[in-house]
Tab-separated table of C-alpha atoms in Angstrom:
chain	number	residue	atom	x	y	z
A	18	UNK	CA	108.650	103.299	96.992
A	19	UNK	CA	111.827	101.371	96.156
A	20	UNK	CA	110.585	100.805	92.600
A	21	UNK	CA	109.508	104.416	92.086
A	22	UNK	CA	112.874	105.688	93.335
A	23	UNK	CA	114.551	103.189	90.967
A	24	UNK	CA	116.624	101.644	93.747
A	25	UNK	CA	119.211	99.544	91.842
A	26	UNK	CA	118.723	96.346	93.863
A	27	UNK	CA	114.971	96.574	93.427
A	28	UNK	CA	115.302	97.104	89.682
A	29	UNK	CA	117.469	93.971	89.440
A	30	UNK	CA	114.829	91.948	91.305
A	31	UNK	CA	112.061	93.180	88.997
A	32	UNK	CA	114.205	92.236	86.013
A	33	UNK	CA	114.697	88.770	87.514
A	34	UNK	CA	110.916	88.373	87.938
A	35	UNK	CA	110.520	89.031	84.220
A	36	UNK	CA	113.296	86.571	83.437
A	37	UNK	CA	111.585	83.923	85.605
A	38	UNK	CA	108.288	84.420	83.801
A	39	UNK	CA	109.931	83.960	80.389
A	40	UNK	CA	111.890	80.911	81.554
A	41	UNK	CA	108.731	79.415	83.056
A	42	UNK	CA	106.889	79.946	79.762
A	43	UNK	CA	109.692	78.217	77.869
A	44	UNK	CA	109.641	75.289	80.301
A	45	UNK	CA	105.863	74.985	79.990
A	46	UNK	CA	106.079	74.953	76.193
A	47	UNK	CA	108.552	72.042	76.439
A	48	UNK	CA	106.520	70.317	79.176
A	49	UNK	CA	109.674	70.405	81.314
A	50	UNK	CA	107.946	70.327	84.684
A	51	UNK	CA	111.118	70.308	86.761
A	52	UNK	CA	112.481	73.410	85.006
A	53	UNK	CA	109.073	75.027	85.420
A	54	UNK	CA	109.091	74.172	89.136
A	55	UNK	CA	112.560	75.672	89.538
A	56	UNK	CA	111.364	78.932	87.961
A	57	UNK	CA	108.194	79.061	90.065
A	58	UNK	CA	110.277	78.557	93.215
A	59	UNK	CA	112.776	81.216	92.082
A	60	UNK	CA	109.893	83.616	91.346
A	61	UNK	CA	108.459	83.076	94.834
A	62	UNK	CA	111.851	83.710	96.482
A	63	UNK	CA	112.290	86.947	94.516
A	64	UNK	CA	108.737	88.061	95.278
A	65	UNK	CA	109.396	87.588	99.010
A	66	UNK	CA	112.618	89.608	98.700
A	67	UNK	CA	110.746	92.407	96.942
A	68	UNK	CA	107.680	92.352	99.149
A	69	UNK	CA	108.459	90.855	102.584
A	70	UNK	CA	104.791	91.280	103.572
A	71	UNK	CA	103.712	88.884	100.813
A	72	UNK	CA	104.058	85.998	103.229
A	73	UNK	CA	103.850	85.317	106.948
A	74	UNK	CA	105.763	83.022	109.276
A	75	UNK	CA	102.696	80.746	109.387
A	76	UNK	CA	102.557	80.467	105.594
A	77	UNK	CA	106.298	79.846	105.393
A	78	UNK	CA	105.983	77.104	108.033
A	79	UNK	CA	103.046	75.526	106.186
A	80	UNK	CA	104.952	75.513	102.875
A	81	UNK	CA	107.968	73.970	104.609
A	82	UNK	CA	105.898	71.248	106.272
A	83	UNK	CA	104.202	70.389	102.968
A	84	UNK	CA	107.461	70.444	100.965
A	85	UNK	CA	107.587	66.660	100.345
A	86	UNK	CA	104.214	66.890	98.584
A	87	UNK	CA	104.923	69.379	95.756
A	88	UNK	CA	107.574	70.537	93.293
A	89	UNK	CA	106.893	74.273	93.515
A	90	UNK	CA	104.682	76.700	95.386
A	91	UNK	CA	103.828	80.338	95.806
A	92	UNK	CA	101.092	82.789	96.619
A	93	UNK	CA	99.066	84.617	94.005
A	94	UNK	CA	96.985	87.680	94.774
A	95	UNK	CA	97.515	90.875	96.664
A	96	UNK	CA	96.468	92.584	99.872
A	97	UNK	CA	95.899	89.377	101.809
A	98	UNK	CA	93.700	87.672	99.239
A	99	UNK	CA	94.274	85.111	96.583
A	100	UNK	CA	95.533	81.589	96.437
A	101	UNK	CA	98.397	79.402	97.489
A	102	UNK	CA	99.335	77.356	94.461
A	103	UNK	CA	101.379	74.195	94.121
A	104	UNK	CA	102.860	72.373	91.149
A	105	UNK	CA	102.876	68.638	91.723
A	106	UNK	CA	104.789	65.984	89.807
A	107	UNK	CA	101.724	63.856	89.133
A	108	UNK	CA	98.134	63.225	90.295
A	109	UNK	CA	99.338	60.972	93.131
A	110	UNK	CA	101.520	63.720	94.592
A	111	UNK	CA	98.631	66.183	94.254
A	112	UNK	CA	96.366	63.766	96.125
A	113	UNK	CA	98.943	63.393	98.915
A	114	UNK	CA	99.252	67.202	99.113
A	115	UNK	CA	95.471	67.628	99.471
A	116	UNK	CA	95.395	64.876	102.100
A	117	UNK	CA	98.147	66.573	104.118
A	118	UNK	CA	96.469	69.978	103.835
A	119	UNK	CA	93.268	68.512	105.244
A	120	UNK	CA	95.195	66.794	108.056
A	121	UNK	CA	96.887	70.081	109.005
A	122	UNK	CA	93.628	72.037	109.164
A	123	UNK	CA	92.759	72.722	112.817
A	124	UNK	CA	89.097	72.649	111.763
A	125	UNK	CA	87.725	71.188	108.525
A	126	UNK	CA	88.261	73.747	105.778
A	127	UNK	CA	90.118	76.203	108.024
A	128	UNK	CA	93.054	76.300	105.595
A	129	UNK	CA	90.630	77.040	102.797
A	130	UNK	CA	89.380	75.043	99.877
A	131	UNK	CA	91.451	73.056	97.436
A	132	UNK	CA	90.968	73.264	93.699
A	133	UNK	CA	92.470	70.930	91.136
A	134	UNK	CA	93.825	72.545	88.001
A	135	UNK	CA	95.288	71.180	84.819
A	136	UNK	CA	97.221	72.795	82.020
A	137	UNK	CA	95.488	73.066	78.681
A	138	UNK	CA	98.118	71.709	76.307
A	139	UNK	CA	96.168	72.411	73.119
A	140	UNK	CA	95.173	76.025	73.654
A	141	UNK	CA	91.840	77.681	73.037
A	142	UNK	CA	89.862	76.235	70.158
A	143	UNK	CA	86.751	77.960	68.899
A	144	UNK	CA	84.436	75.919	66.715
């Protein structure tokens, strides 16, 4: 409703989301992972300001506890579905993050599954 009524503060936040996305793209193109992480973290903060229901106290606590094991994090998806995602500095940090996630699970797999992802630095090639 705040967007549809063009509430000024909301419009500024939406503009900042767009700015974050462009800055993140630029950082990715330069392989500047720390700048990319800063933009991902800024995007997540803005998203929480826009949509307070996009996170829960439990998720916030989990992200805080895992903070030494990633550069940036956020949630993707809507209506209670989707993924938590993390940008790690290197494969060792990613391994430590997965290890900590498994340690924090009250039951094996109760925090979900983990998936490794890499960036394709060459783009799509059709042969």
